[in-house]
Amino acid sequence: MKEKLSKIRLEALEQIASPDANLEEIKIKYLGKKGELTAVLRGMGALTAEERPVVGQLANEVRESIETALAEKMKELQAKALDARLTAEKLDVTMPGSPAPVGHIHPLTRAQRELEDIFIGMGFSIAEGPEVELDYYNFQALNIPENHPARDTQDTFYITDNILLRSQTSPVQVRVMEQTKPPIRIISPGRVYRSDALDATHSPLFHQLEGLVIDKGITMGDLKGTLEVFAKKMFGEETKIRFRPHHFPFTEPSAEVDVSCFVCGVKGCRLCKGEGWIEILGAGMVHPFVLSNCGIDPEEYSGFAFGLGIERITMARYGIDDIRLFYENDERFLEQF
Ligand code: DAH
């Protein structure tokens, strides 16, 4: 029996020492209820009275040494596992982080916000109007009756005979005048539509910003002053503006407004196509017919209006030569702004 116990100890310790030891299994195999050591102890009844305490003591020693070896091995394995984890999860806080790509504001949105800031700074507030508009607001109330030639240059998309996608932001003027008593000082940025084929300078969808000021005693001088402040803020303090006579059905008199080229002054360069000036907007004194259409007495009130293309201004500013770049969302273009 003594040899049996020694053999059990030897075997168990050997197994525990092996690198791929399964400690739980070994424990059951030797110390478990049906384990080998237990089996030996059960057989102790057959021993003589002298042998019994000797074998009993040996059996206890064997058990203890197996238990100690198991516990030590367990500790060792846990320490190893912890070590391995610490190595694997080691974090070098001095390494450069992996960049998280972040998008940014589209150049048109940025231009629009900048325009808004400039005009808000001059006391304007922002008005909005629908993109799906009635013929009345887009044309008739603006002094463009059916069959007026101005409709040709602003051909748009029709939902029905008298519902269309607005071809300009000017209808917002009418909506605001109908609902607000002067003094009025608003801008209205937004999408407009025209039935134009897409090319380098035309798009069936683009953006305008409308401006409207109505009060007693408003003159062309107020229009000039306002646009001059705007042009200097937008294009630089050196900027000059120039009014050229023009015709719009909803203003009288009307003008097209140019800014001096901010690349060459007025010498002429590639950006201004040798002109020295860049056209940026249409403007004029609100036509008395339009005022009366909106319930405002033209004898008592006068005002000015202007409308600019946000794409056009952004293209001029950055020397962008193709309007399609704004809508293609090619990152190589967008990330430059
Ligand atoms: N709505 C005109 C266009 O789309 C631009 C314009 C011209 C707006 C003169 C105005 C204005 O308010 O007074 O071509």
Short mmCIF file of C-alpha atoms and ligand atoms in Angstrom, two decimals:
data_model
loop_
_atom_site.label_atom_id
_atom_site.label_comp_id
_atom_site.label_asym_id
_atom_site.label_seq_id
_atom_site.Cartn_x
_atom_site.Cartn_y
_atom_site.Cartn_z
CA MET A 1 0.00 0.00 0.00
CA LYS A 2 2.84 2.30 0.80
CA GLU A 3 4.27 1.77 -2.66
CA LYS A 4 0.85 2.46 -4.13
CA LEU A 5 0.68 5.79 -2.26
CA SER A 6 4.17 6.76 -3.34
CA LYS A 7 3.31 5.93 -6.91
CA ILE A 8 0.16 8.06 -6.72
CA ARG A 9 2.16 10.98 -5.35
CA LEU A 10 4.81 10.64 -8.02
CA GLU A 11 2.30 10.38 -10.84
CA ALA A 12 0.14 13.22 -9.59
CA LEU A 13 3.06 15.58 -9.08
CA GLU A 14 4.43 14.73 -12.49
CA GLN A 15 1.09 15.46 -14.16
CA ILE A 16 0.68 18.70 -12.25
CA ALA A 17 4.15 19.79 -13.36
CA SER A 18 3.43 19.18 -17.03
CA PRO A 19 2.97 22.44 -18.97
CA ASP A 20 -0.49 21.54 -20.33
CA ALA A 21 -1.81 20.23 -17.03
CA ASN A 22 -5.57 20.28 -16.59
CA LEU A 23 -5.67 20.97 -12.87
CA GLU A 24 -9.38 20.35 -12.44
CA GLU A 25 -9.13 16.90 -14.00
CA ILE A 26 -6.08 15.98 -11.96
CA LYS A 27 -7.83 17.01 -8.76
CA ILE A 28 -10.81 14.81 -9.55
CA LYS A 29 -8.63 11.94 -10.67
CA TYR A 30 -6.62 11.75 -7.43
CA LEU A 31 -8.52 13.54 -4.71
CA GLY A 32 -12.13 13.21 -5.90
CA LYS A 33 -14.72 10.92 -4.29
CA LYS A 34 -13.93 8.24 -6.83
CA GLY A 35 -10.31 9.27 -7.02
CA GLU A 36 -7.29 7.03 -6.63
CA LEU A 37 -6.23 8.29 -3.21
CA THR A 38 -9.72 7.87 -1.85
CA ALA A 39 -9.76 4.31 -3.17
CA VAL A 40 -6.56 3.55 -1.22
CA LEU A 41 -7.99 5.03 1.98
CA ARG A 42 -11.11 2.90 1.56
CA GLY A 43 -8.93 -0.19 1.45
CA MET A 44 -7.40 0.66 4.85
CA GLY A 45 -9.87 -1.60 6.64
CA ALA A 46 -7.83 -4.57 5.50
CA LEU A 47 -4.68 -3.33 7.28
CA THR A 48 -3.44 -4.42 10.64
CA ALA A 49 -3.76 -2.13 13.66
CA GLU A 50 -0.04 -1.25 13.50
CA GLU A 51 0.01 -0.54 9.79
CA ARG A 52 -3.09 1.62 9.79
CA PRO A 53 -1.75 4.86 11.43
CA VAL A 54 1.45 4.67 9.41
CA VAL A 55 -0.38 4.31 6.12
CA GLY A 56 -2.95 6.88 7.28
CA GLN A 57 -0.24 9.42 7.95
CA LEU A 58 1.43 8.72 4.63
CA ALA A 59 -1.90 9.06 2.85
CA ASN A 60 -2.41 12.47 4.49
CA GLU A 61 1.03 13.57 3.44
CA VAL A 62 0.36 12.48 -0.10
CA ARG A 63 -2.93 14.37 -0.12
CA GLU A 64 -1.30 17.47 1.28
CA SER A 65 1.54 17.44 -1.18
CA ILE A 66 -0.87 16.99 -4.10
CA GLU A 67 -3.07 19.80 -2.80
CA THR A 68 -0.09 22.10 -2.33
CA ALA A 69 1.26 21.31 -5.77
CA LEU A 70 -2.17 21.99 -7.28
CA ALA A 71 -2.49 25.30 -5.48
CA GLU A 72 0.97 26.41 -6.48
CA LYS A 73 0.46 25.42 -10.07
CA MET A 74 -2.86 27.26 -10.09
CA LYS A 75 -1.16 30.41 -8.84
CA GLU A 76 1.55 30.05 -11.42
CA LEU A 77 -0.94 29.65 -14.27
CA GLN A 78 -2.96 32.64 -13.13
CA ALA A 79 0.16 34.78 -12.95
CA LYS A 80 1.15 33.65 -16.43
CA ALA A 81 -2.31 34.44 -17.81
CA LEU A 82 -2.22 37.87 -16.24
CA ASP A 83 1.23 38.47 -17.66
CA ALA A 84 0.10 37.43 -21.12
CA ARG A 85 -2.91 39.74 -20.89
CA LEU A 86 -0.84 42.67 -19.74
CA THR A 87 1.55 42.18 -22.63
CA ALA A 88 -1.24 41.77 -25.17
CA GLU A 89 -3.23 44.75 -23.93
CA LYS A 90 -0.27 47.01 -23.50
CA LEU A 91 -1.25 50.53 -24.53
CA ASP A 92 1.31 52.97 -25.79
CA VAL A 93 -0.29 56.29 -25.00
CA THR A 94 2.46 58.11 -26.90
CA MET A 95 1.51 56.51 -30.24
CA PRO A 96 -0.24 58.86 -32.69
CA GLY A 97 -4.00 58.20 -32.69
CA SER A 98 -5.77 56.83 -35.75
CA PRO A 99 -7.40 59.76 -37.48
CA ALA A 100 -11.21 59.90 -37.38
CA PRO A 101 -12.25 61.48 -40.69
CA VAL A 102 -14.60 64.39 -40.02
CA GLY A 103 -16.59 66.12 -42.74
CA HIS A 104 -17.13 69.85 -42.89
CA ILE A 105 -19.58 72.43 -44.12
CA HIS A 106 -20.21 72.47 -47.89
CA PRO A 107 -18.75 75.59 -49.58
CA LEU A 108 -22.24 76.73 -50.62
CA THR A 109 -23.60 76.38 -47.10
CA ARG A 110 -20.60 78.26 -45.83
CA ALA A 111 -21.10 81.06 -48.34
CA GLN A 112 -24.80 81.23 -47.44
CA ARG A 113 -24.04 81.47 -43.72
CA GLU A 114 -21.45 84.14 -44.36
CA LEU A 115 -23.95 86.16 -46.43
CA GLU A 116 -26.53 85.75 -43.68
CA ASP A 117 -24.06 86.97 -41.07
CA ILE A 118 -23.21 90.06 -43.10
CA PHE A 119 -26.85 91.05 -43.59
CA ILE A 120 -27.92 90.15 -40.06
CA GLY A 121 -25.10 92.49 -38.98
CA MET A 122 -26.85 95.25 -40.93
CA GLY A 123 -30.17 94.64 -39.19
CA PHE A 124 -31.81 92.26 -41.67
CA SER A 125 -33.73 89.21 -40.52
CA ILE A 126 -34.18 85.95 -42.40
CA ALA A 127 -37.45 85.05 -44.10
CA GLU A 128 -38.30 81.74 -45.74
CA GLY A 129 -40.66 80.80 -48.50
CA PRO A 130 -41.78 77.59 -50.22
CA GLU A 131 -39.81 76.04 -53.06
CA VAL A 132 -43.05 74.69 -54.54
CA GLU A 133 -44.68 77.96 -55.35
CA LEU A 134 -47.79 79.40 -56.99
CA ASP A 135 -47.43 81.03 -60.40
CA TYR A 136 -48.96 84.09 -58.76
CA TYR A 137 -46.08 84.65 -56.33
CA ASN A 138 -43.28 83.58 -58.68
CA PHE A 139 -44.51 85.68 -61.60
CA GLN A 140 -47.81 87.57 -61.58
CA ALA A 141 -47.41 89.49 -58.32
CA LEU A 142 -43.90 90.40 -59.45
CA ASN A 143 -45.29 92.16 -62.48
CA ILE A 144 -44.64 89.25 -64.84
CA PRO A 145 -48.05 88.44 -66.35
CA GLU A 146 -48.70 85.38 -68.47
CA ASN A 147 -46.96 85.67 -71.85
CA HIS A 148 -44.42 88.16 -70.52
CA PRO A 149 -41.06 87.49 -72.18
CA ALA A 150 -39.32 87.38 -68.78
CA ARG A 151 -40.95 83.97 -68.34
CA ASP A 152 -38.78 82.54 -71.09
CA THR A 153 -35.54 83.28 -69.28
CA GLN A 154 -36.95 81.77 -66.12
CA ASP A 155 -38.57 78.66 -67.50
CA THR A 156 -39.00 76.20 -64.66
CA PHE A 157 -40.62 72.89 -63.68
CA TYR A 158 -44.41 72.84 -63.46
CA ILE A 159 -46.41 70.71 -61.05
CA THR A 160 -49.70 71.95 -62.52
CA ASP A 161 -50.54 74.97 -64.69
CA ASN A 162 -50.24 77.30 -61.73
CA ILE A 163 -48.00 75.43 -59.31
CA LEU A 164 -44.28 75.38 -60.07
CA LEU A 165 -40.83 75.09 -58.58
CA ARG A 166 -39.85 78.70 -57.89
CA SER A 167 -37.39 80.06 -60.43
CA GLN A 168 -36.15 82.82 -58.10
CA THR A 169 -36.31 83.79 -54.44
CA SER A 170 -38.21 86.99 -55.35
CA PRO A 171 -41.64 85.45 -54.52
CA VAL A 172 -40.60 85.58 -50.86
CA GLN A 173 -40.66 89.40 -51.19
CA VAL A 174 -44.35 89.22 -52.03
CA ARG A 175 -45.17 86.76 -49.24
CA VAL A 176 -43.37 88.90 -46.68
CA MET A 177 -44.99 92.17 -47.89
CA GLU A 178 -48.43 90.58 -47.79
CA GLN A 179 -47.93 89.56 -44.18
CA THR A 180 -45.77 92.28 -42.68
CA LYS A 181 -46.32 95.99 -42.24
CA PRO A 182 -43.30 98.12 -43.16
CA PRO A 183 -40.64 98.77 -42.04
CA ILE A 184 -39.38 95.54 -43.64
CA ARG A 185 -35.76 94.49 -43.76
CA ILE A 186 -35.31 90.84 -44.75
CA ILE A 187 -33.08 88.50 -46.68
CA SER A 188 -34.26 85.15 -47.97
CA PRO A 189 -31.75 82.51 -49.02
CA GLY A 190 -32.80 79.25 -50.65
CA ARG A 191 -33.02 76.84 -53.55
CA VAL A 192 -34.41 77.88 -56.91
CA TYR A 193 -35.04 75.89 -60.07
CA ARG A 194 -34.84 76.46 -63.81
CA SER A 195 -35.38 74.14 -66.66
CA ASP A 196 -31.78 74.53 -67.85
CA ALA A 197 -29.51 71.72 -68.97
CA LEU A 198 -26.58 71.13 -66.64
CA ASP A 199 -23.33 72.59 -67.96
CA ALA A 200 -20.34 74.48 -66.57
CA THR A 201 -22.39 77.60 -65.81
CA HIS A 202 -26.00 76.32 -65.57
CA SER A 203 -27.76 74.00 -63.20
CA PRO A 204 -31.47 73.13 -62.96
CA LEU A 205 -31.15 73.70 -59.20
CA PHE A 206 -29.14 76.49 -57.66
CA HIS A 207 -29.28 78.94 -54.77
CA GLN A 208 -30.16 82.58 -54.50
CA LEU A 209 -30.34 85.14 -51.76
CA GLU A 210 -33.02 87.78 -51.96
CA GLY A 211 -33.00 91.06 -50.09
CA LEU A 212 -35.86 93.46 -49.44
CA VAL A 213 -36.10 96.75 -47.59
CA ILE A 214 -39.35 98.75 -47.40
CA ASP A 215 -39.90 101.88 -45.37
CA LYS A 216 -40.83 105.51 -45.74
CA GLY A 217 -38.29 107.46 -47.77
CA ILE A 218 -36.07 104.59 -48.93
CA THR A 219 -34.01 105.66 -51.96
CA MET A 220 -31.54 104.30 -54.45
CA GLY A 221 -28.86 105.79 -52.17
CA ASP A 222 -29.86 103.32 -49.44
CA LEU A 223 -29.57 100.49 -51.94
CA LYS A 224 -26.10 101.62 -53.02
CA GLY A 225 -24.90 102.12 -49.47
CA THR A 226 -26.17 98.72 -48.35
CA LEU A 227 -24.62 96.89 -51.29
CA GLU A 228 -21.34 98.72 -50.86
CA VAL A 229 -21.05 97.65 -47.23
CA PHE A 230 -21.98 94.13 -48.25
CA ALA A 231 -19.41 94.01 -51.08
CA LYS A 232 -16.59 95.25 -48.84
CA LYS A 233 -17.44 92.70 -46.14
CA MET A 234 -17.71 89.86 -48.64
CA PHE A 235 -14.85 90.63 -51.03
CA GLY A 236 -12.51 92.91 -49.04
CA GLU A 237 -12.32 96.55 -47.97
CA GLU A 238 -10.77 97.64 -51.30
CA THR A 239 -13.83 96.51 -53.24
CA LYS A 240 -15.77 99.03 -55.33
CA ILE A 241 -19.24 98.52 -56.76
CA ARG A 242 -20.67 99.60 -60.09
CA PHE A 243 -24.31 99.90 -61.13
CA ARG A 244 -25.26 99.21 -64.75
CA PRO A 245 -28.77 100.05 -65.96
CA HIS A 246 -30.84 96.93 -66.55
CA HIS A 247 -34.43 95.78 -66.64
CA PHE A 248 -36.34 93.63 -64.20
CA PRO A 249 -40.13 93.66 -64.29
CA PHE A 250 -40.41 93.98 -60.51
CA THR A 251 -38.06 96.93 -60.00
CA GLU A 252 -37.94 100.44 -61.45
CA PRO A 253 -35.28 101.57 -61.95
CA SER A 254 -33.31 98.34 -62.15
CA ALA A 255 -29.61 97.67 -62.22
CA GLU A 256 -27.07 94.96 -62.50
CA VAL A 257 -24.36 95.35 -59.92
CA ASP A 258 -20.69 94.52 -60.40
CA VAL A 259 -17.83 94.42 -57.91
CA SER A 260 -14.30 95.40 -58.81
CA CYS A 261 -12.23 92.28 -59.43
CA PHE A 262 -10.65 91.30 -56.12
CA VAL A 263 -7.80 89.52 -57.88
CA CYS A 264 -6.55 92.30 -60.19
CA GLY A 265 -8.24 95.44 -58.87
CA VAL A 266 -9.79 96.68 -62.12
CA LYS A 267 -6.90 95.88 -64.44
CA GLY A 268 -8.41 92.77 -66.01
CA CYS A 269 -7.32 89.19 -65.38
CA ARG A 270 -8.37 85.61 -65.94
CA LEU A 271 -10.97 85.64 -63.14
CA CYS A 272 -12.81 88.73 -64.43
CA LYS A 273 -12.17 87.67 -68.03
CA GLY A 274 -10.27 90.88 -68.72
CA GLU A 275 -13.20 93.06 -67.60
CA GLY A 276 -11.90 94.31 -64.27
CA TRP A 277 -15.45 93.85 -62.91
CA ILE A 278 -17.48 90.84 -61.85
CA GLU A 279 -21.28 90.83 -61.99
CA ILE A 280 -22.73 89.68 -58.68
CA LEU A 281 -26.40 90.59 -58.49
CA GLY A 282 -29.53 92.24 -59.79
CA ALA A 283 -31.24 95.00 -57.86
CA GLY A 284 -33.55 97.97 -58.05
CA MET A 285 -36.29 100.02 -56.44
CA VAL A 286 -39.38 97.89 -55.84
CA HIS A 287 -41.90 98.61 -58.62
CA PRO A 288 -45.01 100.51 -57.42
CA PHE A 289 -47.19 97.79 -59.00
CA VAL A 290 -45.52 95.17 -56.84
CA LEU A 291 -46.06 97.26 -53.71
CA SER A 292 -49.76 97.70 -54.48
CA ASN A 293 -50.12 94.01 -55.34
CA CYS A 294 -49.01 93.34 -51.76
CA GLY A 295 -51.27 95.93 -50.15
CA ILE A 296 -48.55 98.51 -49.55
CA ASP A 297 -49.27 102.09 -50.63
CA PRO A 298 -46.52 103.20 -53.06
CA GLU A 299 -47.34 106.83 -52.25
CA GLU A 300 -46.41 106.24 -48.63
CA TYR A 301 -43.67 103.64 -48.86
CA SER A 302 -40.77 102.83 -51.11
CA GLY A 303 -38.07 100.21 -51.01
CA PHE A 304 -35.29 98.36 -52.71
CA ALA A 305 -34.68 94.74 -53.51
CA PHE A 306 -31.80 92.66 -54.74
CA GLY A 307 -31.15 89.07 -55.68
CA LEU A 308 -27.85 87.27 -55.94
CA GLY A 309 -26.74 83.81 -56.96
CA ILE A 310 -24.90 82.03 -54.17
CA GLU A 311 -23.10 79.72 -56.62
CA ARG A 312 -22.03 82.65 -58.76
CA ILE A 313 -20.57 84.53 -55.81
CA THR A 314 -18.81 81.45 -54.45
CA MET A 315 -17.38 80.64 -57.89
CA ALA A 316 -16.09 84.18 -58.31
CA ARG A 317 -14.61 84.23 -54.88
CA TYR A 318 -12.64 81.00 -55.21
CA GLY A 319 -12.06 81.07 -58.96
CA ILE A 320 -14.19 77.94 -59.48
CA ASP A 321 -14.93 77.53 -63.18
CA ASP A 322 -17.55 74.76 -63.19
CA ILE A 323 -20.83 74.91 -61.24
CA ARG A 324 -21.18 71.11 -61.38
CA LEU A 325 -18.35 70.76 -58.87
CA PHE A 326 -20.75 71.94 -56.14
CA TYR A 327 -23.12 69.05 -56.64
CA GLU A 328 -20.86 66.11 -57.44
CA ASN A 329 -19.61 65.76 -53.86
CA ASP A 330 -16.16 64.75 -54.99
CA GLU A 331 -14.06 64.94 -51.83
CA ARG A 332 -11.03 66.10 -53.80
CA PHE A 333 -13.01 69.28 -54.52
CA LEU A 334 -14.86 69.64 -51.21
CA GLU A 335 -11.88 69.15 -48.95
CA GLN A 336 -10.26 72.29 -50.37
CA PHE A 337 -12.71 74.55 -48.54
N1 DAH B 1 -34.93 87.46 -59.29
C1 DAH B 1 -33.91 87.95 -60.21
C2 DAH B 1 -33.34 86.74 -60.98
O1 DAH B 1 -33.49 85.64 -60.57
C3 DAH B 1 -32.81 88.63 -59.45
C4 DAH B 1 -33.26 89.92 -58.90
C5 DAH B 1 -33.11 91.09 -59.63
C6 DAH B 1 -33.86 89.98 -57.65
C7 DAH B 1 -33.51 92.30 -59.13
C8 DAH B 1 -34.29 91.22 -57.16
C9 DAH B 1 -34.10 92.37 -57.92
O2 DAH B 1 -34.88 91.34 -55.96
O3 DAH B 1 -34.52 93.56 -57.40
O4 DAH B 1 -32.74 86.97 -62.01
#
